[in-house]
Amino acid sequence: MTDPLFDLSDRVAVVTGGMGQLGRVYAAGLAERGMRVASFDVAPGEAPSGVKAFAVDITDRAAIERALDEIEAEWGTPHVLVNNAGLDSPPDAPAEEVGPFEDFPEDAFDAVMDVNVKGTLLCCQVIGGAMARAGRGSIVNIGSVYGLLSPVQDLYEFRREAGVTFVKPVAYSVSKSAILNLTRYLATYWAKQGVRANTLTLAGVWNDQPSEFLEAYAARVPMGRMLRADEALGALVFLASDASSYVTGANVVVDGGWSAW
Ligand SMILES: NC(=O)c1ccc[n+]([C@@H]2O[C@H](COP(=O)([O-])OP(=O)(O)OC[C@H]3O[C@@H](n4cnc5c(N)ncnc54)[C@H](O)[C@@H]3O)[C@@H](O)[C@H]2O)c1
């Protein structure tokens, strides 16, 4: 029997970035709990079982509106919005993107802010707005420890020792800090209309990174290891469900103790 506190069955969720490493886990996990789940992503591919894939660029308000129209016609107004789509500089990013702060390129800054901040804002406007009209809903914005605290540049020392210039870029951190206050803004704006908004802040997720990085990371985190993608799901189910009915404007931190010392 499902605990009624955590029961999500027959409700509707939108997960942005639902084709990515974490988005797939969220989308599949919510579908397994009986939700009707839509993934909004620009990446092609097959959605997890039970998840309907929509080709939506979250920086395009009209595309979000079109997908929402389709969802509302078929399933009704979403109950849960997980703003998970995001950009970070990839490991093979051009040298100037992972070079000194002083020369960090404006176009790279704009690209990250466009998806991580403006894309999240647009999804909140369109889907959160529909939730507010329906008088209920839960928005979960995905944050990062790098938006709570500065990146630890020492973690990337192994790259420098190998002769590569590497500075963890600034744009991602700035964008994830913005998420914290977008969340608080919306939590208060929609509090009386029954729409809750919370941030789910995660530490680094294991993804078969180089062993030097994994060792340096493990030494930095009290629990001595990176997050497994499936370990973010429990907090998401809590924030999505009625178990968190009085939780809004909060930041739930799933970081193995990263921010505790
Ligand atoms: N992986 C980590 O270590 C980690 C740690 C903390 C927080 N996060 C956050 O978790 C979220 C998911 O990260 P991930 O590691 O699964 O990344 P990922 O790159 O595997 O997935 C991100 C997804 O977002 C999609 N996307 C990018 N731009 C988009 C756009 N304009 N419109 C629609 N979709 C778009 C991508 O196609 C991709 O499928 C991100 O917000 C990330 O910042 C990740």
JSON list of N, CA, C and O and ligand atoms in Angstrom, two decimals, residues 17 19-23 40-43 56-59 84-87 115 142-144 172 176 202-205, ligand 1:
[
{"chain": "A", "resi": 17, "resn": "GLY", "atom": "N", "xyz": [14.48, 18.53, -19.19]},
{"chain": "A", "resi": 17, "resn": "GLY", "atom": "CA", "xyz": [15.75, 17.80, -19.28]},
{"chain": "A", "resi": 17, "resn": "GLY", "atom": "C", "xyz": [15.55, 16.32, -18.96]},
{"chain": "A", "resi": 17, "resn": "GLY", "atom": "O", "xyz": [16.46, 15.66, -18.46]},
{"chain": "A", "resi": 19, "resn": "MET", "atom": "N", "xyz": [15.62, 13.74, -20.64]},
{"chain": "A", "resi": 19, "resn": "MET", "atom": "CA", "xyz": [16.44, 12.75, -21.34]},
{"chain": "A", "resi": 19, "resn": "MET", "atom": "C", "xyz": [17.85, 12.65, -20.76]},
{"chain": "A", "resi": 19, "resn": "MET", "atom": "O", "xyz": [18.65, 11.83, -21.18]},
{"chain": "A", "resi": 20, "resn": "GLY", "atom": "N", "xyz": [18.17, 13.51, -19.81]},
{"chain": "A", "resi": 20, "resn": "GLY", "atom": "CA", "xyz": [19.53, 13.54, -19.26]},
{"chain": "A", "resi": 20, "resn": "GLY", "atom": "C", "xyz": [19.75, 12.53, -18.15]},
{"chain": "A", "resi": 20, "resn": "GLY", "atom": "O", "xyz": [18.84, 11.75, -17.82]},
{"chain": "A", "resi": 21, "resn": "GLN", "atom": "N", "xyz": [20.94, 12.57, -17.55]},
{"chain": "A", "resi": 21, "resn": "GLN", "atom": "CA", "xyz": [21.30, 11.56, -16.54]},
{"chain": "A", "resi": 21, "resn": "GLN", "atom": "C", "xyz": [20.32, 11.58, -15.36]},
{"chain": "A", "resi": 21, "resn": "GLN", "atom": "O", "xyz": [19.78, 10.54, -14.99]},
{"chain": "A", "resi": 22, "resn": "LEU", "atom": "N", "xyz": [20.09, 12.74, -14.77]},
{"chain": "A", "resi": 22, "resn": "LEU", "atom": "CA", "xyz": [19.20, 12.80, -13.61]},
{"chain": "A", "resi": 22, "resn": "LEU", "atom": "C", "xyz": [17.73, 12.88, -14.03]},
{"chain": "A", "resi": 22, "resn": "LEU", "atom": "O", "xyz": [16.86, 12.29, -13.38]},
{"chain": "A", "resi": 23, "resn": "GLY", "atom": "N", "xyz": [17.46, 13.60, -15.12]},
{"chain": "A", "resi": 23, "resn": "GLY", "atom": "CA", "xyz": [16.08, 13.77, -15.58]},
{"chain": "A", "resi": 23, "resn": "GLY", "atom": "C", "xyz": [15.42, 12.43, -15.87]},
{"chain": "A", "resi": 23, "resn": "GLY", "atom": "O", "xyz": [14.23, 12.23, -15.59]},
{"chain": "A", "resi": 40, "resn": "PHE", "atom": "N", "xyz": [10.35, 17.45, -21.19]},
{"chain": "A", "resi": 40, "resn": "PHE", "atom": "CA", "xyz": [10.66, 18.53, -22.14]},
{"chain": "A", "resi": 40, "resn": "PHE", "atom": "C", "xyz": [12.16, 18.52, -22.33]},
{"chain": "A", "resi": 40, "resn": "PHE", "atom": "O", "xyz": [12.91, 18.79, -21.39]},
{"chain": "A", "resi": 41, "resn": "ASP", "atom": "N", "xyz": [12.61, 18.24, -23.55]},
{"chain": "A", "resi": 41, "resn": "ASP", "atom": "CA", "xyz": [14.07, 18.20, -23.78]},
{"chain": "A", "resi": 41, "resn": "ASP", "atom": "C", "xyz": [14.36, 18.53, -25.23]},
{"chain": "A", "resi": 41, "resn": "ASP", "atom": "O", "xyz": [13.49, 18.36, -26.10]},
{"chain": "A", "resi": 42, "resn": "VAL", "atom": "N", "xyz": [15.57, 19.00, -25.50]},
{"chain": "A", "resi": 42, "resn": "VAL", "atom": "CA", "xyz": [16.01, 19.23, -26.88]},
{"chain": "A", "resi": 42, "resn": "VAL", "atom": "C", "xyz": [16.76, 18.01, -27.42]},
{"chain": "A", "resi": 42, "resn": "VAL", "atom": "O", "xyz": [17.01, 17.93, -28.61]},
{"chain": "A", "resi": 43, "resn": "ALA", "atom": "N", "xyz": [17.14, 17.10, -26.52]},
{"chain": "A", "resi": 43, "resn": "ALA", "atom": "CA", "xyz": [17.91, 15.93, -26.95]},
{"chain": "A", "resi": 43, "resn": "ALA", "atom": "C", "xyz": [16.98, 14.88, -27.54]},
{"chain": "A", "resi": 43, "resn": "ALA", "atom": "O", "xyz": [15.91, 14.63, -27.01]},
{"chain": "A", "resi": 56, "resn": "VAL", "atom": "N", "xyz": [10.98, 20.15, -26.66]},
{"chain": "A", "resi": 56, "resn": "VAL", "atom": "CA", "xyz": [10.77, 21.54, -26.23]},
{"chain": "A", "resi": 56, "resn": "VAL", "atom": "C", "xyz": [12.11, 22.13, -25.81]},
{"chain": "A", "resi": 56, "resn": "VAL", "atom": "O", "xyz": [12.81, 21.57, -24.97]},
{"chain": "A", "resi": 57, "resn": "ASP", "atom": "N", "xyz": [12.42, 23.29, -26.42]},
{"chain": "A", "resi": 57, "resn": "ASP", "atom": "CA", "xyz": [13.56, 24.08, -25.95]},
{"chain": "A", "resi": 57, "resn": "ASP", "atom": "C", "xyz": [13.00, 25.03, -24.89]},
{"chain": "A", "resi": 57, "resn": "ASP", "atom": "O", "xyz": [12.14, 25.86, -25.19]},
{"chain": "A", "resi": 58, "resn": "ILE", "atom": "N", "xyz": [13.49, 24.90, -23.66]},
{"chain": "A", "resi": 58, "resn": "ILE", "atom": "CA", "xyz": [12.86, 25.67, -22.57]},
{"chain": "A", "resi": 58, "resn": "ILE", "atom": "C", "xyz": [13.18, 27.17, -22.65]},
{"chain": "A", "resi": 58, "resn": "ILE", "atom": "O", "xyz": [12.64, 27.94, -21.85]},
{"chain": "A", "resi": 59, "resn": "THR", "atom": "N", "xyz": [14.02, 27.58, -23.59]},
{"chain": "A", "resi": 59, "resn": "THR", "atom": "CA", "xyz": [14.24, 29.02, -23.76]},
{"chain": "A", "resi": 59, "resn": "THR", "atom": "C", "xyz": [13.21, 29.62, -24.74]},
{"chain": "A", "resi": 59, "resn": "THR", "atom": "O", "xyz": [13.26, 30.80, -25.04]},
{"chain": "A", "resi": 84, "resn": "ASN", "atom": "N", "xyz": [14.68, 20.80, -14.24]},
{"chain": "A", "resi": 84, "resn": "ASN", "atom": "CA", "xyz": [15.93, 20.04, -14.15]},
{"chain": "A", "resi": 84, "resn": "ASN", "atom": "C", "xyz": [16.87, 20.31, -15.32]},
{"chain": "A", "resi": 84, "resn": "ASN", "atom": "O", "xyz": [18.08, 20.14, -15.19]},
{"chain": "A", "resi": 85, "resn": "ALA", "atom": "N", "xyz": [16.33, 20.74, -16.48]},
{"chain": "A", "resi": 85, "resn": "ALA", "atom": "CA", "xyz": [17.20, 20.96, -17.65]},
{"chain": "A", "resi": 85, "resn": "ALA", "atom": "C", "xyz": [18.26, 21.98, -17.28]},
{"chain": "A", "resi": 85, "resn": "ALA", "atom": "O", "xyz": [17.98, 22.97, -16.61]},
{"chain": "A", "resi": 86, "resn": "GLY", "atom": "N", "xyz": [19.47, 21.72, -17.69]},
{"chain": "A", "resi": 86, "resn": "GLY", "atom": "CA", "xyz": [20.53, 22.66, -17.35]},
{"chain": "A", "resi": 86, "resn": "GLY", "atom": "C", "xyz": [21.75, 22.45, -18.20]},
{"chain": "A", "resi": 86, "resn": "GLY", "atom": "O", "xyz": [21.95, 21.38, -18.78]},
{"chain": "A", "resi": 87, "resn": "LEU", "atom": "N", "xyz": [22.56, 23.50, -18.28]},
{"chain": "A", "resi": 87, "resn": "LEU", "atom": "CA", "xyz": [23.83, 23.44, -19.01]},
{"chain": "A", "resi": 87, "resn": "LEU", "atom": "C", "xyz": [24.97, 23.70, -18.04]},
{"chain": "A", "resi": 87, "resn": "LEU", "atom": "O", "xyz": [24.88, 24.56, -17.18]},
{"chain": "A", "resi": 115, "resn": "VAL", "atom": "N", "xyz": [19.62, 29.09, -20.50]},
{"chain": "A", "resi": 115, "resn": "VAL", "atom": "CA", "xyz": [18.93, 27.82, -20.21]},
{"chain": "A", "resi": 115, "resn": "VAL", "atom": "C", "xyz": [18.62, 27.71, -18.71]},
{"chain": "A", "resi": 115, "resn": "VAL", "atom": "O", "xyz": [17.47, 27.51, -18.31]},
{"chain": "A", "resi": 142, "resn": "ILE", "atom": "N", "xyz": [15.93, 22.56, -9.63]},
{"chain": "A", "resi": 142, "resn": "ILE", "atom": "CA", "xyz": [17.15, 21.82, -9.28]},
{"chain": "A", "resi": 142, "resn": "ILE", "atom": "C", "xyz": [18.35, 22.76, -9.18]},
{"chain": "A", "resi": 142, "resn": "ILE", "atom": "O", "xyz": [18.71, 23.46, -10.14]},
{"chain": "A", "resi": 143, "resn": "GLY", "atom": "N", "xyz": [18.93, 22.78, -7.99]},
{"chain": "A", "resi": 143, "resn": "GLY", "atom": "CA", "xyz": [20.11, 23.60, -7.73]},
{"chain": "A", "resi": 143, "resn": "GLY", "atom": "C", "xyz": [21.34, 22.73, -7.57]},
{"chain": "A", "resi": 143, "resn": "GLY", "atom": "O", "xyz": [21.31, 21.52, -7.79]},
{"chain": "A", "resi": 144, "resn": "SER", "atom": "N", "xyz": [22.43, 23.38, -7.18]},
{"chain": "A", "resi": 144, "resn": "SER", "atom": "CA", "xyz": [23.70, 22.67, -7.04]},
{"chain": "A", "resi": 144, "resn": "SER", "atom": "C", "xyz": [24.47, 23.24, -5.85]},
{"chain": "A", "resi": 144, "resn": "SER", "atom": "O", "xyz": [24.33, 24.43, -5.54]},
{"chain": "A", "resi": 172, "resn": "TYR", "atom": "N", "xyz": [27.97, 28.71, -14.36]},
{"chain": "A", "resi": 172, "resn": "TYR", "atom": "CA", "xyz": [27.11, 27.69, -13.75]},
{"chain": "A", "resi": 172, "resn": "TYR", "atom": "C", "xyz": [26.77, 28.07, -12.30]},
{"chain": "A", "resi": 172, "resn": "TYR", "atom": "O", "xyz": [25.61, 28.01, -11.89]},
{"chain": "A", "resi": 176, "resn": "LYS", "atom": "N", "xyz": [23.04, 28.91, -10.80]},
{"chain": "A", "resi": 176, "resn": "LYS", "atom": "CA", "xyz": [22.40, 28.09, -9.77]},
{"chain": "A", "resi": 176, "resn": "LYS", "atom": "C", "xyz": [22.09, 28.90, -8.51]},
{"chain": "A", "resi": 176, "resn": "LYS", "atom": "O", "xyz": [21.17, 28.57, -7.77]},
{"chain": "A", "resi": 202, "resn": "LEU", "atom": "N", "xyz": [21.75, 19.65, -5.16]},
{"chain": "A", "resi": 202, "resn": "LEU", "atom": "CA", "xyz": [22.50, 18.38, -5.21]},
{"chain": "A", "resi": 202, "resn": "LEU", "atom": "C", "xyz": [24.00, 18.62, -5.24]},
{"chain": "A", "resi": 202, "resn": "LEU", "atom": "O", "xyz": [24.47, 19.61, -5.82]},
{"chain": "A", "resi": 203, "resn": "ALA", "atom": "N", "xyz": [24.72, 17.66, -4.68]},
{"chain": "A", "resi": 203, "resn": "ALA", "atom": "CA", "xyz": [26.18, 17.64, -4.86]},
{"chain": "A", "resi": 203, "resn": "ALA", "atom": "C", "xyz": [26.48, 16.89, -6.15]},
{"chain": "A", "resi": 203, "resn": "ALA", "atom": "O", "xyz": [25.57, 16.46, -6.87]},
{"chain": "A", "resi": 204, "resn": "GLY", "atom": "N", "xyz": [27.74, 16.73, -6.47]},
{"chain": "A", "resi": 204, "resn": "GLY", "atom": "CA", "xyz": [28.16, 16.10, -7.71]},
{"chain": "A", "resi": 204, "resn": "GLY", "atom": "C", "xyz": [27.69, 14.65, -7.81]},
{"chain": "A", "resi": 204, "resn": "GLY", "atom": "O", "xyz": [27.75, 13.90, -6.83]},
{"chain": "A", "resi": 205, "resn": "VAL", "atom": "N", "xyz": [27.22, 14.28, -8.99]},
{"chain": "A", "resi": 205, "resn": "VAL", "atom": "CA", "xyz": [26.66, 12.94, -9.22]},
{"chain": "A", "resi": 205, "resn": "VAL", "atom": "C", "xyz": [27.71, 12.06, -9.89]},
{"chain": "A", "resi": 205, "resn": "VAL", "atom": "O", "xyz": [28.36, 12.48, -10.86]},
{"chain": "B", "resi": 1, "resn": "LIG", "atom": "N1", "xyz": [25.34, 15.90, -12.56]},
{"chain": "B", "resi": 1, "resn": "LIG", "atom": "C1", "xyz": [25.70, 16.56, -11.46]},
{"chain": "B", "resi": 1, "resn": "LIG", "atom": "O1", "xyz": [26.75, 16.32, -10.86]},
{"chain": "B", "resi": 1, "resn": "LIG", "atom": "C2", "xyz": [24.79, 17.63, -10.92]},
{"chain": "B", "resi": 1, "resn": "LIG", "atom": "C3", "xyz": [25.04, 18.15, -9.64]},
{"chain": "B", "resi": 1, "resn": "LIG", "atom": "C4", "xyz": [24.20, 19.14, -9.14]},
{"chain": "B", "resi": 1, "resn": "LIG", "atom": "C5", "xyz": [23.15, 19.60, -9.90]},
{"chain": "B", "resi": 1, "resn": "LIG", "atom": "N2", "xyz": [22.93, 19.08, -11.14]},
{"chain": "B", "resi": 1, "resn": "LIG", "atom": "C6", "xyz": [21.83, 19.62, -11.92]},
{"chain": "B", "resi": 1, "resn": "LIG", "atom": "O2", "xyz": [20.94, 18.58, -12.28]},
{"chain": "B", "resi": 1, "resn": "LIG", "atom": "C7", "xyz": [20.33, 18.89, -13.52]},
{"chain": "B", "resi": 1, "resn": "LIG", "atom": "C8", "xyz": [20.49, 17.72, -14.49]},
{"chain": "B", "resi": 1, "resn": "LIG", "atom": "O3", "xyz": [21.86, 17.44, -14.64]},
{"chain": "B", "resi": 1, "resn": "LIG", "atom": "P1", "xyz": [22.42, 16.18, -15.42]},
{"chain": "B", "resi": 1, "resn": "LIG", "atom": "O4", "xyz": [23.73, 15.88, -14.81]},
{"chain": "B", "resi": 1, "resn": "LIG", "atom": "O5", "xyz": [21.37, 15.13, -15.51]},
{"chain": "B", "resi": 1, "resn": "LIG", "atom": "O6", "xyz": [22.70, 16.83, -16.84]},
{"chain": "B", "resi": 1, "resn": "LIG", "atom": "P2", "xyz": [22.48, 16.22, -18.31]},
{"chain": "B", "resi": 1, "resn": "LIG", "atom": "O7", "xyz": [23.32, 17.06, -19.20]},
{"chain": "B", "resi": 1, "resn": "LIG", "atom": "O8", "xyz": [22.67, 14.75, -18.30]},
{"chain": "B", "resi": 1, "resn": "LIG", "atom": "O9", "xyz": [20.95, 16.54, -18.57]},
{"chain": "B", "resi": 1, "resn": "LIG", "atom": "C9", "xyz": [20.49, 17.83, -18.83]},
{"chain": "B", "resi": 1, "resn": "LIG", "atom": "C10", "xyz": [19.39, 17.72, -19.87]},
{"chain": "B", "resi": 1, "resn": "LIG", "atom": "O10", "xyz": [18.89, 19.05, -20.12]},
{"chain": "B", "resi": 1, "resn": "LIG", "atom": "C11", "xyz": [18.64, 19.12, -21.51]},
{"chain": "B", "resi": 1, "resn": "LIG", "atom": "N3", "xyz": [18.64, 20.51, -21.97]},
{"chain": "B", "resi": 1, "resn": "LIG", "atom": "C12", "xyz": [19.70, 21.34, -22.11]},
{"chain": "B", "resi": 1, "resn": "LIG", "atom": "N4", "xyz": [19.31, 22.50, -22.63]},
{"chain": "B", "resi": 1, "resn": "LIG", "atom": "C13", "xyz": [17.97, 22.42, -22.81]},
{"chain": "B", "resi": 1, "resn": "LIG", "atom": "C14", "xyz": [16.99, 23.31, -23.34]},
{"chain": "B", "resi": 1, "resn": "LIG", "atom": "N5", "xyz": [17.32, 24.55, -23.78]},
{"chain": "B", "resi": 1, "resn": "LIG", "atom": "N6", "xyz": [15.70, 22.89, -23.38]},
{"chain": "B", "resi": 1, "resn": "LIG", "atom": "C15", "xyz": [15.36, 21.64, -22.95]},
{"chain": "B", "resi": 1, "resn": "LIG", "atom": "N7", "xyz": [16.24, 20.77, -22.47]},
{"chain": "B", "resi": 1, "resn": "LIG", "atom": "C16", "xyz": [17.54, 21.15, -22.40]},
{"chain": "B", "resi": 1, "resn": "LIG", "atom": "C17", "xyz": [19.76, 18.31, -22.17]},
{"chain": "B", "resi": 1, "resn": "LIG", "atom": "O11", "xyz": [19.45, 17.93, -23.49]},
{"chain": "B", "resi": 1, "resn": "LIG", "atom": "C18", "xyz": [19.88, 17.14, -21.20]},
{"chain": "B", "resi": 1, "resn": "LIG", "atom": "O12", "xyz": [19.08, 16.05, -21.59]},
{"chain": "B", "resi": 1, "resn": "LIG", "atom": "C19", "xyz": [20.97, 20.18, -14.03]},
{"chain": "B", "resi": 1, "resn": "LIG", "atom": "O13", "xyz": [20.16, 21.28, -13.67]},
{"chain": "B", "resi": 1, "resn": "LIG", "atom": "C20", "xyz": [22.27, 20.21, -13.25]},
{"chain": "B", "resi": 1, "resn": "LIG", "atom": "O14", "xyz": [22.77, 21.51, -13.10]},
{"chain": "B", "resi": 1, "resn": "LIG", "atom": "C21", "xyz": [23.71, 18.11, -11.66]}
]
